[in-house]
Amino acid sequence: MFKSMKRIIRWAGKYKGRLYLGSVCSFFSSLSTAIPTMAAAFALDKAIQAYWTNTAIDTVLIWQMLGIIIGSIALNFLLSYLRAVLQESIGYEVAAGQRIHLGDVLKRVPLGYFSQNSVGDILAGVTTELSTLELQGMKMVDVIINGYAKFIAIVLCLIFFSPVAAVISIVGVALSALALQGISRHSEKNAATTHKAMEDMSGAAIEYIRGLSIGQEGASIENFRNASKDLKDIHIKVEKGFTPFNCLHLFALKLASMGIVFICAWQALQGQMSMAFFLMFVLFSFVMFGSVENINDAAHMLGVVDS
């Protein structure tokens, strides 16, 4: 998975600076989404204190929390916009240059080239496969960098307040990383068969279109149906291999979230953690692994792209 990510970064070439800067914006954008949760935990702690002391909540606190939440939403929007401006177009710009280069190469090949090489292979490479890299490459890199960077930031926070909870989160993410590696390897292993099925599908489609124009669509439609079935079968096989690893990935993270809630509750009951921090970490436990959970699709796509 990480090998594939490095290859995509190298593929970005002269745009790597924009890719890194966009990742920084993405990281701080993700952190800004944690601000409302922290504000909610702080306000909830004040509400509990007011209840036990039988006092009213200061209205200034309400407006302060509202301002913080609105400000964090605006900051998240700005950083997400900057990330999109910096990163989203990289794949299109690099792929456009490669398509022009391929076109120049194909204009210079001898006429016998197309009789010796599969037109379906060329068509699949220039369209479907290059489009996958063009559309998904930068997004997958951002998902992985941002996912683990956000997790590292939260772990550093946990180490300060609850080292045991930090260890639980690290173990959970390590187990999920093993499952993600399984997803990537399975996708990479089946990518060659998928590639061949896509080539056959493209070639069969061209044959069928040619058959329509000369009135010989009968034989070509059978090839088209067989190619469609083969492509369907390999996609189902990929999905069946993806699902078990994905379940293990999600299970490890959910189990870690439950462990963090348990440890924080125990420390709060023992007086080792204040109510405000307990509430904050309990609320965070449901979302702190969200960025890592989203890496499952990226692991699959990177396995395919690498092949």
Short mmCIF file of C-alpha atoms in Angstrom, two decimals, residues 33-196:
data_model
loop_
_atom_site.label_atom_id
_atom_site.label_comp_id
_atom_site.label_asym_id
_atom_site.label_seq_id
_atom_site.Cartn_x
_atom_site.Cartn_y
_atom_site.Cartn_z
CA THR A 33 -13.47 19.02 12.65
CA ALA A 34 -12.45 18.02 16.20
CA ILE A 35 -13.05 21.52 17.57
CA PRO A 36 -16.88 21.18 17.81
CA THR A 37 -16.45 17.90 19.73
CA MET A 38 -14.07 19.56 22.20
CA ALA A 39 -16.44 22.50 22.58
CA ALA A 40 -19.39 20.15 23.16
CA ALA A 41 -17.46 18.23 25.84
CA PHE A 42 -16.49 21.47 27.59
CA ALA A 43 -20.07 22.81 27.48
CA LEU A 44 -21.47 19.49 28.70
CA ASP A 45 -19.06 19.51 31.64
CA LYS A 46 -20.18 23.05 32.55
CA ALA A 47 -23.83 21.97 32.27
CA ILE A 48 -23.22 19.04 34.66
CA GLN A 49 -21.45 21.33 37.14
CA ALA A 50 -24.34 23.81 36.96
CA TYR A 51 -26.82 21.01 37.60
CA TRP A 52 -25.03 19.73 40.71
CA THR A 53 -24.51 23.24 42.13
CA ASN A 54 -28.06 24.26 41.19
CA THR A 55 -26.86 27.34 39.30
CA ALA A 56 -27.71 28.74 35.86
CA ILE A 57 -25.39 28.41 32.90
CA ASP A 58 -23.79 31.68 31.88
CA THR A 59 -25.33 32.81 28.58
CA VAL A 60 -21.90 34.09 27.51
CA LEU A 61 -20.72 30.47 27.44
CA ILE A 62 -23.50 29.57 24.98
CA TRP A 63 -22.51 32.33 22.57
CA GLN A 64 -18.84 31.46 22.95
CA MET A 65 -19.48 27.81 22.05
CA LEU A 66 -21.64 28.87 19.11
CA GLY A 67 -18.91 31.18 17.84
CA ILE A 68 -16.26 28.46 18.20
CA ILE A 69 -18.38 25.93 16.29
CA ILE A 70 -19.19 28.38 13.47
CA GLY A 71 -15.54 29.43 13.28
CA SER A 72 -14.37 25.80 13.07
CA ILE A 73 -16.84 25.09 10.27
CA ALA A 74 -15.61 28.14 8.34
CA LEU A 75 -11.98 27.10 8.91
CA ASN A 76 -12.73 23.56 7.75
CA PHE A 77 -14.37 24.92 4.58
CA LEU A 78 -11.41 27.19 3.81
CA LEU A 79 -8.80 24.47 4.33
CA SER A 80 -10.82 21.91 2.35
CA TYR A 81 -11.12 24.42 -0.50
CA LEU A 82 -7.37 25.09 -0.48
CA ARG A 83 -6.64 21.34 -0.51
CA ALA A 84 -8.95 20.83 -3.47
CA VAL A 85 -7.38 23.74 -5.40
CA LEU A 86 -3.87 22.42 -4.74
CA GLN A 87 -4.41 18.68 -5.23
CA GLU A 88 -7.49 17.83 -7.27
CA SER A 89 -6.15 18.96 -10.63
CA ILE A 90 -2.75 17.24 -10.35
CA GLY A 91 -3.99 13.90 -11.68
CA TYR A 92 -5.73 15.57 -14.61
CA GLU A 93 -2.70 17.65 -15.53
CA VAL A 94 -0.25 14.74 -15.40
CA ALA A 95 -2.60 12.36 -17.25
CA ALA A 96 -3.30 14.96 -19.94
CA GLY A 97 0.42 15.25 -20.65
CA GLN A 98 0.76 11.47 -20.83
CA ARG A 99 -2.19 11.14 -23.23
CA ILE A 100 -0.63 13.73 -25.54
CA HIS A 101 2.68 11.85 -25.35
CA LEU A 102 0.96 8.53 -26.15
CA GLY A 103 -0.83 10.14 -29.08
CA ASP A 104 2.46 11.41 -30.48
CA VAL A 105 3.98 7.94 -30.11
CA LEU A 106 1.05 6.18 -31.80
CA LYS A 107 1.20 8.59 -34.75
CA ARG A 108 4.74 7.41 -35.49
CA VAL A 109 4.20 3.64 -35.27
CA PRO A 110 4.13 1.56 -38.51
CA LEU A 111 0.78 0.39 -39.92
CA GLY A 112 1.47 -3.20 -38.88
CA TYR A 113 1.63 -2.21 -35.21
CA PHE A 114 -2.14 -2.40 -34.73
CA SER A 115 -2.34 -5.86 -36.27
CA GLN A 116 0.33 -7.17 -33.90
CA ASN A 117 -0.97 -5.46 -30.74
CA SER A 118 -4.43 -5.58 -29.21
CA VAL A 119 -6.53 -2.51 -29.87
CA GLY A 120 -8.48 -3.37 -26.71
CA ASP A 121 -5.25 -3.26 -24.69
CA ILE A 122 -4.37 0.18 -26.06
CA LEU A 123 -7.92 1.47 -25.54
CA ALA A 124 -8.10 0.15 -21.95
CA GLY A 125 -4.70 1.62 -21.10
CA VAL A 126 -5.40 5.09 -22.49
CA THR A 127 -8.96 5.31 -21.13
CA THR A 128 -10.00 3.12 -18.19
CA GLU A 129 -6.63 2.48 -16.54
CA LEU A 130 -5.16 5.94 -16.97
CA SER A 131 -8.50 7.42 -15.89
CA THR A 132 -8.37 5.37 -12.67
CA LEU A 133 -4.98 6.86 -11.86
CA GLU A 134 -6.12 10.30 -12.98
CA LEU A 135 -9.30 10.33 -10.87
CA GLN A 136 -8.25 8.32 -7.83
CA GLY A 137 -4.47 8.65 -7.47
CA MET A 138 -4.26 11.98 -5.62
CA LYS A 139 -7.36 11.24 -3.55
CA MET A 140 -5.96 7.93 -2.33
CA VAL A 141 -2.64 9.51 -1.34
CA ASP A 142 -4.48 12.26 0.55
CA VAL A 143 -6.73 9.73 2.34
CA ILE A 144 -3.74 7.75 3.63
CA ILE A 145 -1.52 10.70 4.58
CA ASN A 146 -4.36 12.59 6.22
CA GLY A 147 -5.78 9.48 7.90
CA TYR A 148 -2.59 8.49 9.67
CA ALA A 149 -1.47 12.06 10.34
CA LYS A 150 -4.74 12.83 12.13
CA PHE A 151 -4.43 9.60 14.10
CA ILE A 152 -0.87 10.46 15.18
CA ALA A 153 -2.04 13.88 16.41
CA ILE A 154 -4.80 12.28 18.51
CA VAL A 155 -2.41 9.66 19.91
CA LEU A 156 0.00 12.40 21.05
CA CYS A 157 -2.92 14.00 22.87
CA LEU A 158 -3.90 10.67 24.43
CA ILE A 159 -0.34 9.99 25.61
CA PHE A 160 -0.47 13.14 27.70
CA PHE A 161 -3.83 12.39 29.35
CA SER A 162 -4.07 8.58 29.21
CA PRO A 163 -1.04 6.51 28.08
CA VAL A 164 -3.03 3.27 28.38
CA ALA A 165 -5.70 4.58 25.98
CA ALA A 166 -2.92 5.65 23.60
CA VAL A 167 -1.45 2.12 23.64
CA ILE A 168 -4.91 0.63 22.94
CA SER A 169 -5.40 2.96 19.96
CA ILE A 170 -1.96 2.12 18.55
CA VAL A 171 -2.62 -1.62 18.82
CA GLY A 172 -6.01 -1.20 17.14
CA VAL A 173 -4.55 0.74 14.21
CA ALA A 174 -1.66 -1.72 13.88
CA LEU A 175 -4.13 -4.62 13.57
CA SER A 176 -6.19 -2.64 11.06
CA ALA A 177 -2.99 -1.92 9.05
CA LEU A 178 -2.40 -5.67 8.71
CA ALA A 179 -5.95 -6.08 7.36
CA LEU A 180 -5.43 -3.15 4.98
CA GLN A 181 -2.25 -4.77 3.72
CA GLY A 182 -4.30 -7.91 3.04
CA ILE A 183 -6.78 -5.83 1.03
CA SER A 184 -3.99 -4.26 -1.00
CA ARG A 185 -2.27 -7.59 -1.73
CA HIS A 186 -5.54 -9.29 -2.71
CA SER A 187 -6.43 -6.45 -5.08
CA GLU A 188 -2.93 -6.43 -6.56
CA LYS A 189 -3.00 -10.22 -7.03
CA ASN A 190 -6.28 -10.06 -8.97
CA ALA A 191 -5.41 -6.89 -10.87
CA ALA A 192 -3.75 -8.79 -13.76
CA THR A 193 -6.88 -10.90 -14.32
CA THR A 194 -9.07 -7.79 -14.04
CA HIS A 195 -6.80 -6.02 -16.50
CA LYS A 196 -7.11 -8.88 -19.00
#
